[in-house]
Amino acid sequence: MKKTIKALKLPVVFIFIFSSFIACDKDFSVLESDVLGDKNLNFETDTTSFQIAAYNKILDSVQINGLSSNLLGVYNDPAYGQTIASIITQITPTTNSPDFGDNPVIDSVILTIPYFNRITGADNDGNATYTILDSLYGKKPNEDIKPFKLTIYQNNYFLRDFDPSGSLDQKQNYYSKANRSINATDNFALNGTSVINFDEQKGAIMFENTITPSSNPTKTITNKGTADAVTTLSVPALRKNLDIAFWKAAILDKEGDAVLSSASNFKNYFRGLYFKAEAVSGNGSMVLLNLASTNANITIYYSKDSTVANERTQASYVLRFTGNILNTFINDYSSVPLQDGNQITGDEKLYLKGAEGSMAVVDLFSGDNALKEFLDTYRTPLGNGDYKKDSNGNYILKRLINDAQLIVFEDETLQDGGIADLHKYDRLYAYDIENNIQLIDYDYDPTLSSTDPYNSAFFHLGQRKKNDAGISKYKIHLTEHLNNILLRDSTNTKIGLVLSSNVNQINSAKILNSVDEVTSIPATSIITPRGTILHGTSSTVPNNRKMKLKIFFTEPK
């Protein structure tokens, strides 16, 4: 008999765990007494919900340096309007104090910055094929990718590493100013004490033309025009020829000068590049660039005299995108009333928009007595207004939370611009606004995947699903977050909601001179240009659309 009982343990545990995963996408189901019989049950299961308030928070002056990737181009969001993203970046030579040889002559100067891409297969010759559509914004089905204008200037503004007004070794942060309050054409940033207009700091032009991002592999030909010519295919990239005369004067003619002797000297001498994007007839596309890639560089190809008479030797000089990199934005959100919301009742609609837009704050226990009611309902009382604790100092519960879900409905009137799956891959990212970190449920999520961001953390953060009525909704599981409040008296009763294109990116970006509880936001929301609109919690929202916190619990009889 003992052997039989032991053999049953593993399947029972497995079934319990498997059932908890099913609850991720299905409404929680209570096992009725038909399984064990009423007389054999010594616990009851049920659901309850608590009063919450979700309200809007406008985002401005957000940190735009130190991002994991960078946007470039023009995106017209069907619901919000236009965002234009440009880049200001420092560059650093890979070789200090170079010797360019005798009679150096530049053959070409090539800019290469890979797009974020995914391998889709192989062609008939066995070469990899790619797509950049996962990181391209603005393309409609059955339509060509729209071009945008790109001008690359020398940047004359010095991007310092340390903040002179801060403490010792405090890094300098740069913040967005994207609301067009000064003008609608220039790119601005804030450094904490002043406004920087990069269009007033631009130098010589080294490239100017329209750009159309493509999934085609990058083709490189060495020994071109000879019998030894070799063609190499690599990942899709922004790859352009730059002005030769500019780089001759800026680099080759400085051989032996101290400006090429160290990275710090070079950054003070050559202060970087300004990639300015502009719309073409009001339109364009936007793409995510990987400037951190080892293949992202500017390469000067040149020839020099050989030790063999009447022959030339080929050589190259490489500069990489290291140091400060800023993503500036110009936003036109005139079609959407972005404003801070009502913290008491919550708002009717919640506007989640990246690239210096808007987020939502969710107060899980809104009202004077809501948190106390929650604690009284789940903790074991002592009778003196306090609650019983165990030997470890954790509160003893009279109800056990099996699952807690924040259920969020998308506004069914959200404009999609005729792209049926525009919001198909949207993810909501929830974070602890007090500590500016991911919620504890994120760390416990067994579905975290570093290689598949869309399917990563789908147990905690859920994925956009349509119910039987065709209404899109999200389920965000907050079980451990609530248990932290109950067991360890955590005060993190408010969470932030942002739109994210990659929930694996959990680093935060600061807000300059914040005057409320939101002092930082997940950096991933800054490089997510799309926006969505959700139903909130105000009394004007229909009950079947209102955001709610639903708790499934077990209570001993």
Coordinates of C-alpha atoms in Angstrom, one line a residue:
M1 CA 0.0 0.0 0.0
K2 CA 2.8 2.4 0.8
K3 CA 4.4 1.8 -2.6
T4 CA 1.1 2.8 -4.3
I5 CA 0.9 6.1 -2.4
K6 CA 4.5 7.0 -3.3
A7 CA 3.9 6.2 -6.9
L8 CA 1.0 8.7 -7.0
K9 CA 3.0 11.6 -5.7
L10 CA 4.8 12.6 -8.8
P11 CA 1.8 12.5 -11.2
V12 CA -0.2 14.5 -8.7
V13 CA 2.4 17.2 -8.5
F14 CA 2.9 17.2 -12.2
I15 CA -0.8 17.6 -12.8
F16 CA -0.9 20.5 -10.3
I17 CA 2.0 22.4 -12.0
F18 CA 0.6 21.7 -15.5
S19 CA -2.8 23.0 -14.4
S20 CA -1.2 26.2 -13.2
F21 CA 0.3 26.8 -16.6
I22 CA -3.1 26.3 -18.3
A23 CA -4.5 29.0 -16.0
C24 CA -2.2 31.4 -17.8
D25 CA -4.5 31.5 -20.8
K26 CA -7.7 30.0 -19.4
D27 CA -10.0 31.4 -16.7
F28 CA -9.3 29.7 -13.4
S29 CA -11.4 26.6 -12.9
V30 CA -12.4 25.4 -9.4
L31 CA -12.3 21.7 -8.8
E32 CA -15.8 21.0 -7.5
S33 CA -16.6 18.4 -4.8
D34 CA -17.4 15.8 -7.5
V35 CA -13.7 14.9 -7.5
L36 CA -13.3 14.1 -3.8
G37 CA -16.8 14.3 -2.5
D38 CA -18.2 17.1 -0.2
K39 CA -17.4 15.2 3.0
N40 CA -13.8 14.7 2.1
L41 CA -13.0 18.4 1.5
N42 CA -11.4 20.4 4.3
F43 CA -10.9 23.6 2.2
E44 CA -13.0 25.9 0.0
T45 CA -11.9 27.7 -3.2
D46 CA -13.4 30.9 -4.4
T47 CA -12.6 34.1 -6.2
T48 CA -12.7 37.8 -5.1
S49 CA -11.7 41.1 -6.5
F50 CA -10.6 44.4 -4.9
Q51 CA -11.1 48.0 -5.9
I52 CA -8.2 49.3 -8.1
A53 CA -7.5 52.5 -9.9
A54 CA -5.5 52.8 -13.1
Y55 CA -4.6 56.2 -14.4
N56 CA -2.4 57.9 -17.0
K57 CA 1.0 59.3 -16.5
I58 CA 2.6 61.5 -19.2
L59 CA 6.2 60.8 -19.9
D60 CA 8.6 63.5 -20.8
S61 CA 12.3 64.2 -20.1
V62 CA 13.1 60.5 -20.1
Q63 CA 16.7 59.2 -20.3
I64 CA 17.7 58.7 -24.0
N65 CA 21.3 57.5 -23.5
G66 CA 22.5 54.0 -22.5
L67 CA 19.7 52.3 -24.4
S68 CA 20.1 48.7 -25.6
S69 CA 19.3 49.6 -29.2
N70 CA 18.3 52.7 -31.2
L71 CA 15.5 53.7 -33.4
L72 CA 16.0 55.6 -36.7
G73 CA 13.4 56.8 -39.1
V74 CA 9.7 57.9 -39.2
Y75 CA 6.7 56.1 -37.8
N76 CA 3.1 57.2 -38.2
D77 CA 1.0 55.5 -35.5
P78 CA -2.6 55.2 -36.6
A79 CA -3.9 56.2 -33.1
Y80 CA -1.3 58.6 -31.9
G81 CA 0.4 60.4 -34.8
Q82 CA 4.0 60.8 -36.0
T83 CA 7.3 60.0 -34.3
I84 CA 10.6 60.8 -35.9
A85 CA 13.7 59.2 -34.3
S86 CA 17.3 60.4 -34.9
I87 CA 20.6 59.4 -33.4
I88 CA 23.6 61.3 -32.0
T89 CA 26.6 59.0 -31.4
Q90 CA 30.2 59.2 -30.5
I91 CA 32.7 57.1 -32.4
T92 CA 36.1 55.8 -31.4
P93 CA 39.1 54.4 -33.5
T94 CA 40.1 50.8 -32.9
T95 CA 43.7 51.8 -33.4
N96 CA 45.5 54.7 -31.7
S97 CA 48.4 56.6 -33.2
P98 CA 48.0 55.0 -36.6
D99 CA 50.7 54.8 -39.3
F100 CA 48.9 55.1 -42.6
G101 CA 52.1 54.5 -44.6
D102 CA 53.5 56.5 -47.6
N103 CA 51.1 58.2 -50.0
P104 CA 47.9 56.9 -48.5
V105 CA 44.8 57.3 -50.8
I106 CA 41.3 56.5 -49.7
D107 CA 39.4 54.1 -51.9
S108 CA 36.1 54.2 -50.0
V109 CA 34.5 54.9 -46.6
I110 CA 31.8 52.5 -45.7
L111 CA 29.2 52.9 -42.9
T112 CA 27.7 49.6 -41.7
I113 CA 25.1 49.3 -38.9
P114 CA 23.2 46.0 -38.7
Y115 CA 19.4 46.0 -38.4
F116 CA 18.0 43.6 -35.8
N117 CA 17.0 40.6 -37.8
R118 CA 15.9 37.0 -37.7
I119 CA 17.1 34.1 -39.9
T120 CA 14.1 32.7 -41.9
G121 CA 15.8 30.0 -43.9
A122 CA 18.2 29.6 -46.8
D123 CA 18.3 30.3 -50.5
N124 CA 19.0 27.9 -53.3
D125 CA 22.8 28.4 -52.8
G126 CA 22.5 27.6 -49.1
N127 CA 23.0 31.2 -48.0
A128 CA 20.9 32.4 -45.0
T129 CA 17.8 34.5 -45.6
Y130 CA 16.6 37.1 -43.2
T131 CA 13.7 39.3 -42.1
I132 CA 13.9 42.6 -40.3
L133 CA 10.1 42.9 -40.1
D134 CA 10.2 42.2 -36.3
S135 CA 12.0 45.5 -35.8
L136 CA 10.6 47.5 -38.6
Y137 CA 7.7 49.9 -38.0
G138 CA 5.4 51.4 -40.6
K139 CA 5.1 48.8 -43.3
K140 CA 1.6 47.7 -44.4
P141 CA 0.9 44.3 -45.8
N142 CA 1.2 44.1 -49.6
E143 CA 2.9 47.5 -49.7
D144 CA 6.5 48.4 -50.2
I145 CA 8.6 49.7 -47.3
K146 CA 8.4 53.5 -47.3
P147 CA 11.7 55.4 -47.5
F148 CA 12.8 58.2 -45.1
K149 CA 15.4 60.9 -45.6
L150 CA 18.7 60.5 -43.8
T151 CA 21.3 63.1 -43.5
I152 CA 24.6 62.3 -41.6
Y153 CA 26.3 65.3 -40.1
Q154 CA 29.4 65.7 -38.1
N155 CA 28.2 66.6 -34.5
N156 CA 30.0 69.5 -32.9
Y157 CA 28.5 69.2 -29.4
F158 CA 30.7 67.5 -26.9
L159 CA 28.9 64.6 -25.1
R160 CA 30.6 64.5 -21.7
D161 CA 30.8 61.3 -19.7
F162 CA 30.4 62.7 -16.2
D163 CA 27.9 65.2 -14.8
P164 CA 29.8 68.2 -13.4
S165 CA 26.8 69.1 -11.2
G166 CA 26.6 65.6 -9.7
S167 CA 28.6 63.7 -7.2
L168 CA 32.1 62.4 -7.9
D169 CA 32.1 60.0 -10.9
Q170 CA 28.4 60.4 -11.5
K171 CA 27.7 59.7 -15.1
Q172 CA 26.1 62.3 -17.3
N173 CA 22.6 61.4 -18.5
Y174 CA 20.8 63.0 -21.4
Y175 CA 17.0 63.3 -21.5
S176 CA 14.4 63.7 -24.2
K177 CA 12.6 66.9 -25.3
A178 CA 10.3 65.7 -28.0
N179 CA 7.2 67.7 -27.7
R180 CA 8.0 70.3 -30.4
S181 CA 7.6 73.1 -27.9
I182 CA 10.5 75.0 -29.4
N183 CA 10.1 74.0 -33.0
A184 CA 8.9 71.0 -35.0
T185 CA 12.0 70.3 -37.0
D186 CA 15.0 70.2 -34.7
N187 CA 16.2 67.5 -32.4
F188 CA 16.7 68.5 -28.8
A189 CA 18.0 66.9 -25.6
L190 CA 18.3 68.0 -22.0
N191 CA 21.4 67.5 -19.9
G192 CA 19.9 68.5 -16.5
T193 CA 20.9 72.1 -16.7
S194 CA 20.3 73.2 -20.2
V195 CA 18.6 72.5 -23.6
I196 CA 20.8 71.1 -26.4
N197 CA 19.7 71.8 -30.0
F198 CA 21.7 69.4 -32.1
D199 CA 20.6 71.1 -35.3
E200 CA 22.6 74.2 -34.1
Q201 CA 25.6 72.0 -33.5
K202 CA 25.8 70.2 -36.8
G203 CA 28.9 70.3 -38.9
A204 CA 29.8 69.0 -42.4
I205 CA 27.5 66.7 -44.3
M206 CA 29.0 63.3 -45.2
F207 CA 25.8 61.6 -46.5
E208 CA 22.4 62.8 -47.7
N209 CA 19.8 60.6 -49.4
T210 CA 16.6 58.6 -48.9
I211 CA 16.9 55.3 -47.0
T212 CA 14.7 52.2 -47.5
P213 CA 15.4 49.5 -44.9
S214 CA 15.6 46.0 -46.4
S215 CA 15.7 42.4 -45.3
N216 CA 18.2 41.6 -48.1
P217 CA 21.6 40.4 -46.9
T218 CA 24.5 42.8 -47.0
K219 CA 26.8 42.0 -50.0
T220 CA 30.5 42.7 -49.7
I221 CA 32.9 42.3 -52.6
T222 CA 36.6 42.1 -52.0
N223 CA 39.2 42.4 -54.8
K224 CA 36.4 43.8 -57.0
G225 CA 37.2 43.8 -60.7
T226 CA 39.9 41.2 -60.5
A227 CA 40.0 37.4 -61.0
D228 CA 40.3 37.1 -57.2
A229 CA 37.0 38.9 -56.5
V230 CA 35.0 37.3 -53.6
T231 CA 31.4 38.1 -52.6
T232 CA 30.4 37.7 -49.0
L233 CA 26.9 37.9 -47.7
S234 CA 26.1 39.0 -44.1
V235 CA 23.1 40.2 -42.1
P236 CA 20.9 43.0 -43.3
A237 CA 22.4 46.4 -42.4
L238 CA 22.3 50.1 -43.1
R239 CA 25.4 50.2 -45.4
K240 CA 26.3 53.4 -47.2
N241 CA 29.3 55.1 -48.8
L242 CA 30.4 58.2 -47.0
D243 CA 32.2 61.3 -48.4
I244 CA 35.8 60.5 -49.0
A245 CA 37.1 64.1 -48.9
F246 CA 35.6 64.6 -45.4
W247 CA 37.3 61.5 -43.9
K248 CA 40.7 62.3 -45.6
A249 CA 40.8 65.7 -43.9
A250 CA 39.4 64.4 -40.6
I251 CA 41.5 61.2 -40.2
L252 CA 44.3 60.6 -42.7
D253 CA 45.6 64.1 -42.7
K254 CA 45.8 64.0 -38.9
E255 CA 48.4 61.2 -38.8
G256 CA 51.0 61.9 -36.1
D257 CA 48.6 64.4 -34.4
A258 CA 47.8 63.9 -30.7
V259 CA 44.1 63.8 -31.6
L260 CA 44.5 60.2 -32.8
S261 CA 46.7 59.1 -29.9
S262 CA 43.9 58.1 -27.5
A263 CA 40.1 57.6 -27.2
S264 CA 39.7 60.7 -25.0
N265 CA 41.7 63.0 -27.2
F266 CA 39.7 61.7 -30.3
K267 CA 36.3 62.2 -28.7
N268 CA 37.2 65.8 -27.8
Y269 CA 38.5 66.4 -31.4
F270 CA 35.8 64.5 -33.3
R271 CA 32.7 64.8 -31.2
G272 CA 30.5 62.3 -33.1
L273 CA 27.9 61.9 -35.8
Y274 CA 24.3 63.2 -36.1
F275 CA 22.0 60.8 -38.0
K276 CA 19.0 63.1 -38.7
A277 CA 15.8 61.4 -40.0
E278 CA 13.1 63.3 -41.8
A279 CA 9.8 62.3 -43.4
V280 CA 9.3 62.0 -47.2
S281 CA 6.0 63.6 -48.1
G282 CA 4.8 63.0 -44.5
N283 CA 5.6 59.3 -44.6
G284 CA 8.5 56.9 -43.8
S285 CA 9.4 53.8 -41.9
M286 CA 11.3 53.3 -38.7
V287 CA 13.9 50.6 -37.9
L288 CA 15.8 49.3 -34.9
L289 CA 19.5 49.6 -35.3
N290 CA 22.2 47.5 -33.5
L291 CA 25.0 50.0 -32.9
A292 CA 26.5 47.7 -30.2
S293 CA 27.2 45.0 -32.8
T294 CA 30.8 44.2 -33.5
N295 CA 29.9 44.6 -37.2
A296 CA 28.7 48.2 -36.6
N297 CA 31.5 50.5 -37.8
I298 CA 32.9 53.0 -40.2
T299 CA 35.7 51.5 -42.2
I300 CA 38.1 53.6 -44.2
Y301 CA 39.6 51.5 -47.0
Y302 CA 42.8 53.0 -48.4
S303 CA 45.9 52.0 -50.4
K304 CA 49.5 53.0 -49.7
D305 CA 52.9 52.5 -51.3
S306 CA 54.3 49.0 -51.1
T307 CA 57.8 47.9 -50.3
V308 CA 57.7 46.4 -53.8
A309 CA 58.3 49.0 -56.5
N310 CA 55.3 50.2 -58.5
E311 CA 52.8 48.3 -56.3
R312 CA 50.2 49.4 -53.7
T313 CA 49.1 47.8 -50.5
Q314 CA 45.5 47.7 -49.3
A315 CA 44.7 48.7 -45.7
S316 CA 41.8 49.8 -43.6
Y317 CA 41.1 51.9 -40.5
V318 CA 38.1 51.2 -38.4
L319 CA 36.0 53.4 -36.1
R320 CA 33.3 51.9 -33.8
F321 CA 30.2 53.4 -32.2
T322 CA 31.4 53.5 -28.6
G323 CA 30.7 56.1 -26.0
N324 CA 27.6 58.1 -25.6
I325 CA 24.7 57.3 -28.0
L326 CA 21.5 59.3 -27.8
N327 CA 18.1 58.6 -29.4
T328 CA 16.2 61.9 -29.9
F329 CA 12.6 62.1 -30.9
I330 CA 10.2 64.6 -32.5
N331 CA 6.6 63.6 -31.5
D332 CA 3.3 64.9 -32.9
Y333 CA 0.6 63.5 -30.6
S334 CA -2.0 66.1 -31.4
S335 CA -4.7 63.5 -32.2
V336 CA -4.6 62.0 -28.7
P337 CA -5.2 63.9 -25.4
L338 CA -2.2 62.8 -23.4
Q339 CA -2.4 64.1 -19.9
D340 CA -1.9 63.0 -16.3
G341 CA -4.9 61.1 -15.0
N342 CA -7.2 60.9 -11.9
Q343 CA -5.4 59.0 -9.2
I344 CA -8.5 58.5 -7.1
T345 CA -11.1 57.0 -9.6
G346 CA -8.7 56.1 -12.4
D347 CA -9.2 57.0 -16.0
E348 CA -11.7 55.8 -18.6
K349 CA -8.9 55.1 -21.2
L350 CA -5.3 54.4 -20.6
Y351 CA -2.7 55.6 -23.2
L352 CA 0.4 53.5 -23.4
K353 CA 2.9 55.0 -25.9
G354 CA 6.6 54.6 -26.3
A355 CA 9.3 57.1 -27.5
E356 CA 8.5 59.7 -24.8
G357 CA 4.7 59.2 -24.6
S358 CA 2.6 57.9 -21.8
M359 CA 2.2 55.0 -19.3
A360 CA -0.4 53.8 -16.8
V361 CA 0.0 53.5 -13.1
V362 CA -2.2 50.8 -11.4
D363 CA -3.0 51.3 -7.7
L364 CA -4.0 47.8 -6.7
F365 CA -5.8 48.9 -3.5
S366 CA -7.3 52.3 -4.2
G367 CA -9.2 54.0 -1.5
D368 CA -8.6 54.7 2.2
N369 CA -9.5 51.2 3.5
A370 CA -8.8 49.0 0.5
L371 CA -5.4 47.8 1.6
K372 CA -6.6 47.1 5.2
E373 CA -9.6 45.2 3.8
F374 CA -7.3 43.1 1.8
L375 CA -5.0 42.4 4.8
D376 CA -8.0 41.6 7.0
T377 CA -9.4 39.2 4.5
Y378 CA -6.2 37.2 4.0
R379 CA -4.2 37.5 7.3
T380 CA -5.0 35.8 10.6
P381 CA -6.0 38.5 13.1
L382 CA -4.7 38.7 16.7
G383 CA -7.7 40.7 17.8
N384 CA -5.8 43.9 18.7
G385 CA -5.6 45.2 15.1
D386 CA -2.4 43.3 14.4
Y387 CA -1.9 39.9 12.7
K388 CA -0.3 36.6 13.7
K389 CA 3.3 35.9 12.6
D390 CA 5.3 32.7 12.3
S391 CA 8.8 32.1 13.8
N392 CA 10.4 33.7 10.7
G393 CA 8.5 36.9 11.1
N394 CA 6.1 36.2 8.2
Y395 CA 2.4 36.8 8.6
I396 CA 0.2 33.7 8.9
L397 CA -2.6 33.6 6.3
K398 CA -6.1 32.3 6.8
R399 CA -6.6 32.4 3.0
L400 CA -4.0 31.2 0.5
I401 CA -3.7 32.9 -2.9
N402 CA -3.6 30.4 -5.7
D403 CA -3.5 32.9 -8.5
A404 CA -3.9 36.6 -8.9
Q405 CA -4.6 38.2 -12.3
L406 CA -4.7 41.7 -13.4
I407 CA -7.1 41.5 -16.3
V408 CA -6.7 44.3 -18.9
F409 CA -9.0 45.0 -21.9
E410 CA -7.8 46.7 -25.1
D411 CA -10.0 49.6 -26.3
E412 CA -12.0 48.0 -29.2
T413 CA -12.0 51.4 -31.0
L414 CA -8.2 51.5 -31.2
Q415 CA -7.2 52.5 -34.7
D416 CA -5.0 50.1 -36.6
G417 CA -4.5 51.9 -39.8
G418 CA -5.8 49.0 -41.8
I419 CA -3.2 46.6 -40.5
A420 CA -5.2 43.8 -38.9
D421 CA -2.2 42.4 -36.9
L422 CA -0.7 45.8 -36.0
H423 CA -1.0 45.1 -32.3
K424 CA -0.7 41.3 -32.5
Y425 CA 2.8 41.2 -30.9
D426 CA 2.3 44.0 -28.3
R427 CA 3.3 43.1 -24.8
L428 CA 2.5 44.8 -21.6
Y429 CA 5.4 45.1 -19.1
A430 CA 4.6 45.6 -15.5
Y431 CA 7.1 46.9 -13.0
D432 CA 7.6 48.0 -9.5
I433 CA 7.5 51.8 -9.6
E434 CA 8.9 52.2 -6.1
N435 CA 12.1 50.3 -6.7
N436 CA 12.2 50.6 -10.5
I437 CA 12.7 46.9 -11.0
Q438 CA 10.7 44.0 -12.5
L439 CA 8.1 42.4 -10.3
I440 CA 8.9 39.3 -8.3
D441 CA 6.6 37.2 -10.5
Y442 CA 9.0 38.0 -13.4
D443 CA 11.9 36.4 -11.6
Y444 CA 9.8 33.3 -10.9
D445 CA 8.5 32.8 -14.4
P446 CA 9.8 29.5 -15.9
T447 CA 9.1 30.7 -19.4
L448 CA 11.8 33.3 -19.6
S449 CA 13.6 33.0 -22.9
S450 CA 16.6 35.0 -24.0
T451 CA 16.2 33.9 -27.6
D452 CA 12.5 34.4 -28.1
P453 CA 11.3 37.8 -26.6
Y454 CA 7.7 37.4 -27.8
N455 CA 7.2 34.1 -25.9
S456 CA 9.3 35.1 -22.9
A457 CA 7.7 35.5 -19.5
F458 CA 4.3 34.7 -20.9
F459 CA 3.1 33.2 -17.6
H460 CA 3.6 36.4 -15.7
L461 CA 3.1 39.1 -18.4
G462 CA 0.7 37.1 -20.6
Q463 CA 0.2 37.8 -24.3
R464 CA -2.5 39.6 -26.2
K465 CA -5.5 37.3 -26.7
K466 CA -8.9 37.7 -28.2
N467 CA -11.9 36.3 -26.3
D468 CA -15.0 34.7 -27.9
A469 CA -16.5 38.2 -28.5
G470 CA -13.4 39.3 -30.4
I471 CA -12.2 41.6 -27.7
S472 CA -8.5 41.7 -27.0
K473 CA -7.3 41.4 -23.5
Y474 CA -4.2 40.7 -21.4
K475 CA -3.7 38.8 -18.2
I476 CA -0.8 39.8 -15.9
H477 CA -0.2 37.3 -13.1
L478 CA 0.7 39.0 -9.8
T479 CA 0.5 36.1 -7.4
E480 CA 3.9 36.5 -5.8
H481 CA 3.6 40.3 -5.8
L482 CA 0.5 40.0 -3.6
N483 CA 2.0 37.3 -1.4
N484 CA 5.0 39.7 -0.8
I485 CA 2.5 42.3 0.5
L486 CA 0.6 39.7 2.7
L487 CA 3.6 37.7 4.1
R488 CA 6.4 40.3 4.3
D489 CA 4.5 43.6 4.6
S490 CA 5.8 44.9 1.3
T491 CA 4.4 48.4 0.5
N492 CA 4.7 48.0 -3.3
T493 CA 1.0 48.3 -4.0
K494 CA 1.4 50.3 -7.2
I495 CA 2.7 49.0 -10.5
G496 CA 3.6 50.7 -13.7
L497 CA 2.3 49.5 -17.1
V498 CA 4.2 50.2 -20.3
L499 CA 4.1 48.9 -23.8
S500 CA 7.2 46.8 -24.7
S501 CA 8.5 45.2 -27.8
N502 CA 11.0 43.1 -25.8
V503 CA 10.2 42.1 -22.3
N504 CA 13.7 40.7 -21.8
Q505 CA 15.0 44.2 -21.6
I506 CA 14.5 45.1 -17.9
N507 CA 16.9 47.9 -17.3
S508 CA 15.4 51.3 -16.4
A509 CA 15.8 54.8 -17.7
K510 CA 15.5 57.8 -15.4
I511 CA 13.0 60.7 -15.6
L512 CA 14.5 64.1 -15.1
N513 CA 13.4 66.0 -12.1
S514 CA 10.3 63.8 -11.4
V515 CA 7.8 65.4 -9.0
D516 CA 5.8 62.2 -8.2
E517 CA 6.3 58.5 -7.5
V518 CA 7.3 57.6 -11.0
T519 CA 11.0 58.3 -11.2
S520 CA 12.1 55.8 -13.8
I521 CA 10.6 53.7 -16.6
P522 CA 11.6 50.5 -18.3
A523 CA 14.0 51.6 -21.1
T524 CA 12.4 49.1 -23.5
S525 CA 9.3 51.4 -23.6
I526 CA 11.5 54.3 -25.0
I527 CA 12.5 52.2 -28.0
T528 CA 9.0 50.9 -28.6
P529 CA 7.4 53.5 -31.0
R530 CA 4.0 51.9 -31.2
G531 CA 1.2 52.8 -28.9
T532 CA -2.0 51.1 -27.6
I533 CA -5.1 52.2 -25.7
L534 CA -6.6 50.2 -22.9
H535 CA -9.8 50.4 -20.9
G536 CA -9.3 51.9 -17.4
T537 CA -11.2 51.8 -14.1
S538 CA -13.4 54.8 -14.0
S539 CA -17.1 54.4 -13.4
T540 CA -17.8 55.2 -17.1
V541 CA -16.1 52.0 -18.2
P542 CA -18.6 49.1 -18.7
N543 CA -18.1 46.3 -16.2
N544 CA -17.2 43.8 -18.9
R545 CA -14.4 46.0 -20.1
K546 CA -13.1 47.5 -16.8
M547 CA -9.6 46.6 -15.6
K548 CA -9.8 44.4 -12.6
L549 CA -7.7 42.5 -10.1
K550 CA -9.1 38.9 -9.7
I551 CA -7.8 36.7 -6.9
F552 CA -8.3 32.9 -6.7
F553 CA -7.8 31.6 -3.2
T554 CA -8.1 28.6 -0.9
E555 CA -9.6 28.8 2.6
P556 CA -9.6 26.0 5.2
K557 CA -13.0 25.2 6.5

